[in-house]
N, CA, C and O atoms as CSV, one atom per row, in Angstrom:
chain,resi,resn,atom,element,x,y,z
A,1,MET,N,N,-10.400,24.790,-62.093
A,1,MET,CA,C,-10.467,25.699,-60.972
A,1,MET,C,C,-9.046,26.163,-60.657
A,1,MET,O,O,-8.108,25.366,-60.647
A,2,THR,N,N,-8.901,27.471,-60.401
A,2,THR,CA,C,-7.606,28.046,-60.088
A,2,THR,C,C,-7.498,28.252,-58.590
A,2,THR,O,O,-8.388,28.825,-57.962
A,3,MET,N,N,-6.389,27.775,-58.023
A,3,MET,CA,C,-6.168,27.938,-56.590
A,3,MET,C,C,-5.147,29.053,-56.375
A,3,MET,O,O,-4.093,29.078,-57.011
A,4,ILE,N,N,-5.472,29.961,-55.481
A,4,ILE,CA,C,-4.557,31.040,-55.160
A,4,ILE,C,C,-3.812,30.659,-53.899
A,4,ILE,O,O,-4.418,30.377,-52.865
A,5,THR,N,N,-2.485,30.654,-53.992
A,5,THR,CA,C,-1.668,30.302,-52.833
A,5,THR,C,C,-0.810,31.490,-52.450
A,5,THR,O,O,-0.370,32.240,-53.321
A,6,PRO,N,N,-0.562,31.678,-51.151
A,6,PRO,CA,C,0.260,32.807,-50.728
A,6,PRO,C,C,1.707,32.627,-51.147
A,6,PRO,O,O,2.202,31.507,-51.280
A,7,ASP,N,N,2.371,33.749,-51.351
A,7,ASP,CA,C,3.777,33.742,-51.738
A,7,ASP,C,C,4.621,33.996,-50.493
A,7,ASP,O,O,4.624,35.107,-49.964
A,8,PHE,N,N,5.337,32.975,-50.021
A,8,PHE,CA,C,6.170,33.089,-48.828
A,8,PHE,C,C,7.650,33.107,-49.198
A,8,PHE,O,O,8.481,32.556,-48.477
A,9,SER,N,N,7.972,33.732,-50.306
A,9,SER,CA,C,9.353,33.736,-50.788
A,9,SER,C,C,10.252,34.685,-50.017
A,9,SER,O,O,11.453,34.750,-50.280
A,10,GLY,N,N,9.685,35.430,-49.059
A,10,GLY,CA,C,10.485,36.335,-48.260
A,10,GLY,C,C,10.445,37.763,-48.743
A,10,GLY,O,O,10.971,38.652,-48.074
A,11,GLN,N,N,9.839,38.006,-49.883
A,11,GLN,CA,C,9.731,39.364,-50.383
A,11,GLN,C,C,8.592,40.077,-49.671
A,11,GLN,O,O,7.549,39.484,-49.399
A,12,SER,N,N,8.798,41.337,-49.376
A,12,SER,CA,C,7.783,42.133,-48.705
A,12,SER,C,C,6.739,42.594,-49.716
A,12,SER,O,O,7.077,43.061,-50.804
A,13,HIS,N,N,5.478,42.457,-49.348
A,13,HIS,CA,C,4.383,42.887,-50.217
A,13,HIS,C,C,3.608,44.012,-49.551
A,13,HIS,O,O,2.400,44.140,-49.750
A,14,GLU,N,N,4.304,44.836,-48.753
A,14,GLU,CA,C,3.642,45.931,-48.075
A,14,GLU,C,C,3.247,47.008,-49.075
A,14,GLU,O,O,3.933,47.254,-50.067
A,15,VAL,N,N,2.138,47.628,-48.782
A,15,VAL,CA,C,1.653,48.716,-49.621
A,15,VAL,C,C,2.192,50.017,-49.051
A,15,VAL,O,O,2.108,50.246,-47.844
A,16,HIS,N,N,2.739,50.861,-49.896
A,16,HIS,CA,C,3.342,52.115,-49.442
A,16,HIS,C,C,2.695,53.299,-50.150
A,16,HIS,O,O,3.385,54.081,-50.804
A,17,ASP,N,N,1.392,53.437,-50.028
A,17,ASP,CA,C,0.760,54.608,-50.608
A,17,ASP,C,C,0.290,55.534,-49.489
A,17,ASP,O,O,0.295,55.147,-48.320
A,18,ALA,N,N,-0.107,56.731,-49.834
A,18,ALA,CA,C,-0.447,57.760,-48.849
A,18,ALA,C,C,-1.647,57.368,-47.988
A,18,ALA,O,O,-1.644,57.618,-46.783
A,19,ILE,N,N,-2.652,56.769,-48.575
A,19,ILE,CA,C,-3.860,56.400,-47.817
A,19,ILE,C,C,-3.536,55.303,-46.814
A,19,ILE,O,O,-3.970,55.374,-45.664
A,20,THR,N,N,-2.783,54.295,-47.227
A,20,THR,CA,C,-2.414,53.209,-46.325
A,20,THR,C,C,-1.573,53.741,-45.172
A,20,THR,O,O,-1.775,53.346,-44.024
A,21,GLU,N,N,-0.645,54.619,-45.465
A,21,GLU,CA,C,0.200,55.191,-44.417
A,21,GLU,C,C,-0.639,56.031,-43.454
A,21,GLU,O,O,-0.428,55.971,-42.243
A,22,LEU,N,N,-1.573,56.801,-43.967
A,22,LEU,CA,C,-2.468,57.593,-43.127
A,22,LEU,C,C,-3.282,56.688,-42.205
A,22,LEU,O,O,-3.430,56.980,-41.018
A,23,LEU,N,N,-3.804,55.601,-42.742
A,23,LEU,CA,C,-4.576,54.651,-41.928
A,23,LEU,C,C,-3.702,54.017,-40.851
A,23,LEU,O,O,-4.149,53.839,-39.717
A,24,ARG,N,N,-2.464,53.674,-41.194
A,24,ARG,CA,C,-1.562,53.073,-40.210
A,24,ARG,C,C,-1.246,54.049,-39.079
A,24,ARG,O,O,-1.241,53.668,-37.908
A,25,VAL,N,N,-0.985,55.299,-39.430
A,25,VAL,CA,C,-0.672,56.308,-38.411
A,25,VAL,C,C,-1.856,56.484,-37.473
A,25,VAL,O,O,-1.678,56.521,-36.256
A,26,HIS,N,N,-3.053,56.592,-38.019
A,26,HIS,CA,C,-4.232,56.775,-37.180
A,26,HIS,C,C,-4.552,55.532,-36.353
A,26,HIS,O,O,-5.005,55.641,-35.213
A,27,ALA,N,N,-4.321,54.370,-36.918
A,27,ALA,CA,C,-4.549,53.133,-36.159
A,27,ALA,C,C,-3.587,53.044,-34.984
A,27,ALA,O,O,-3.989,52.665,-33.883
A,28,ARG,N,N,-2.322,53.388,-35.203
A,28,ARG,CA,C,-1.349,53.390,-34.105
A,28,ARG,C,C,-1.749,54.387,-33.024
A,28,ARG,O,O,-1.628,54.102,-31.833
A,29,HIS,N,N,-2.226,55.561,-33.445
A,29,HIS,CA,C,-2.652,56.583,-32.489
A,29,HIS,C,C,-3.852,56.090,-31.671
A,29,HIS,O,O,-3.885,56.267,-30.453
A,30,LEU,N,N,-4.828,55.478,-32.330
A,30,LEU,CA,C,-6.006,54.957,-31.623
A,30,LEU,C,C,-5.629,53.870,-30.628
A,30,LEU,O,O,-6.150,53.840,-29.513
A,31,ILE,N,N,-4.738,52.989,-31.019
A,31,ILE,CA,C,-4.309,51.907,-30.124
A,31,ILE,C,C,-3.561,52.480,-28.929
A,31,ILE,O,O,-3.800,52.066,-27.795
A,32,ALA,N,N,-2.655,53.432,-29.168
A,32,ALA,CA,C,-1.896,54.039,-28.075
A,32,ALA,C,C,-2.821,54.775,-27.114
A,32,ALA,O,O,-2.642,54.698,-25.899
A,33,THR,N,N,-3.806,55.485,-27.648
A,33,THR,CA,C,-4.760,56.204,-26.810
A,33,THR,C,C,-5.593,55.241,-25.981
A,33,THR,O,O,-5.802,55.470,-24.790
A,34,ALA,N,N,-6.068,54.171,-26.595
A,34,ALA,CA,C,-6.870,53.184,-25.873
A,34,ALA,C,C,-6.064,52.531,-24.755
A,34,ALA,O,O,-6.583,52.329,-23.657
A,35,LEU,N,N,-4.812,52.202,-25.018
A,35,LEU,CA,C,-3.969,51.602,-23.988
A,35,LEU,C,C,-3.698,52.574,-22.850
A,35,LEU,O,O,-3.712,52.184,-21.683
A,36,GLU,N,N,-3.455,53.828,-23.181
A,36,GLU,CA,C,-3.206,54.837,-22.155
A,36,GLU,C,C,-4.424,54.998,-21.247
A,36,GLU,O,O,-4.277,55.084,-20.027
A,37,VAL,N,N,-5.609,55.040,-21.823
A,37,VAL,CA,C,-6.839,55.156,-21.035
A,37,VAL,C,C,-7.015,53.932,-20.141
A,37,VAL,O,O,-7.361,54.064,-18.967
A,38,GLU,N,N,-6.778,52.745,-20.691
A,38,GLU,CA,C,-6.944,51.519,-19.927
A,38,GLU,C,C,-5.965,51.454,-18.750
A,38,GLU,O,O,-6.348,51.077,-17.642
A,39,VAL,N,N,-4.714,51.817,-18.989
A,39,VAL,CA,C,-3.714,51.783,-17.915
A,39,VAL,C,C,-4.056,52.815,-16.847
A,39,VAL,O,O,-3.958,52.526,-15.654
A,40,THR,N,N,-4.457,54.013,-17.262
A,40,THR,CA,C,-4.821,55.053,-16.308
A,40,THR,C,C,-5.998,54.612,-15.440
A,40,THR,O,O,-5.985,54.820,-14.226
A,41,GLU,N,N,-7.000,54.014,-16.046
A,41,GLU,CA,C,-8.150,53.516,-15.284
A,41,GLU,C,C,-7.734,52.435,-14.291
A,41,GLU,O,O,-8.208,52.418,-13.155
A,42,MET,N,N,-6.851,51.534,-14.714
A,42,MET,CA,C,-6.407,50.457,-13.841
A,42,MET,C,C,-5.608,51.010,-12.665
A,42,MET,O,O,-5.800,50.576,-11.529
A,43,VAL,N,N,-4.716,51.963,-12.926
A,43,VAL,CA,C,-3.922,52.568,-11.862
A,43,VAL,C,C,-4.839,53.281,-10.869
A,43,VAL,O,O,-4.672,53.144,-9.657
A,44,ASN,N,N,-5.808,54.041,-11.383
A,44,ASN,CA,C,-6.740,54.743,-10.504
A,44,ASN,C,C,-7.581,53.772,-9.677
A,44,ASN,O,O,-7.859,54.028,-8.506
A,45,GLU,N,N,-7.980,52.668,-10.284
A,45,GLU,CA,C,-8.761,51.651,-9.561
A,45,GLU,C,C,-7.935,51.035,-8.429
A,45,GLU,O,O,-8.432,50.847,-7.319
A,46,LEU,N,N,-6.680,50.726,-8.722
A,46,LEU,CA,C,-5.814,50.146,-7.699
A,46,LEU,C,C,-5.515,51.145,-6.585
A,46,LEU,O,O,-5.471,50.772,-5.413
A,47,LYS,N,N,-5.308,52.420,-6.945
A,47,LYS,CA,C,-5.070,53.452,-5.936
A,47,LYS,C,C,-6.286,53.628,-5.036
A,47,LYS,O,O,-6.138,53.791,-3.825
A,48,SER,N,N,-7.491,53.597,-5.614
A,48,SER,CA,C,-8.701,53.766,-4.816
A,48,SER,C,C,-8.934,52.567,-3.896
A,48,SER,O,O,-9.651,52.681,-2.902
A,49,ALA,N,N,-8.337,51.428,-4.217
A,49,ALA,CA,C,-8.441,50.241,-3.369
A,49,ALA,C,C,-7.363,50.231,-2.286
A,49,ALA,O,O,-7.247,49.272,-1.523
A,50,GLY,N,N,-6.564,51.325,-2.226
A,50,GLY,CA,C,-5.560,51.428,-1.186
A,50,GLY,C,C,-4.203,50.874,-1.555
A,50,GLY,O,O,-3.323,50.775,-0.699
A,51,ARG,N,N,-4.017,50.513,-2.805
A,51,ARG,CA,C,-2.724,49.977,-3.246
A,51,ARG,C,C,-1.781,51.127,-3.566
A,51,ARG,O,O,-2.219,52.165,-4.062
A,52,ASP,N,N,-0.499,50.957,-3.289
A,52,ASP,CA,C,0.516,51.949,-3.610
A,52,ASP,C,C,1.037,51.647,-5.014
A,52,ASP,O,O,1.847,50.740,-5.203
A,53,VAL,N,N,0.567,52.414,-5.991
A,53,VAL,CA,C,0.874,52.119,-7.389
A,53,VAL,C,C,1.515,53.339,-8.033
A,53,VAL,O,O,1.035,54.462,-7.874
A,54,VAL,N,N,2.598,53.112,-8.756
A,54,VAL,CA,C,3.213,54.155,-9.580
A,54,VAL,C,C,3.482,53.569,-10.957
A,54,VAL,O,O,3.679,52.364,-11.117
A,55,ARG,N,N,3.486,54.451,-11.941
A,55,ARG,CA,C,3.806,54.007,-13.298
A,55,ARG,C,C,5.287,54.227,-13.536
A,55,ARG,O,O,5.800,55.324,-13.314
A,56,ASN,N,N,5.958,53.213,-13.976
A,56,ASN,CA,C,7.383,53.286,-14.236
A,56,ASN,C,C,7.671,54.399,-15.233
A,56,ASN,O,O,7.132,54.409,-16.340
A,57,GLY,N,N,8.533,55.345,-14.830
A,57,GLY,CA,C,8.915,56.416,-15.730
A,57,GLY,C,C,8.026,57.638,-15.671
A,57,GLY,O,O,8.255,58.583,-16.425
A,58,TYR,N,N,7.020,57.664,-14.809
A,58,TYR,CA,C,6.094,58.794,-14.751
A,58,TYR,C,C,6.294,59.688,-13.534
A,58,TYR,O,O,5.676,60.750,-13.454
A,59,LEU,N,N,7.124,59.300,-12.601
A,59,LEU,CA,C,7.356,60.099,-11.412
A,59,LEU,C,C,8.844,60.413,-11.309
A,59,LEU,O,O,9.672,59.698,-11.874
A,60,PRO,N,N,9.187,61.488,-10.582
A,60,PRO,CA,C,10.606,61.790,-10.419
A,60,PRO,C,C,11.325,60.682,-9.657
A,60,PRO,O,O,10.723,59.959,-8.863
A,61,GLU,N,N,12.617,60.566,-9.915
A,61,GLU,CA,C,13.396,59.508,-9.264
A,61,GLU,C,C,13.473,59.729,-7.770
A,61,GLU,O,O,14.090,58.934,-7.060
C-alpha cells in the first residue's frame, strides 16, 4: 500500500492558471459582497433600535 504524505518543504504549490485565477477573483468578490451586505444590515438594525452607529471611514470627518 502506498501512503501519500503532504510536502511541507516550504515550496509553494499554488496553481497559476487562468481558470483558477478567475475562480479566486470571483470568490473574493462574492465574499466582499456578502460581508458588505451583512455589515449594512447590522448597522441598519442597530440604527433602527435607536443606537448611534457610524461606519469608520464612511462619513466626512
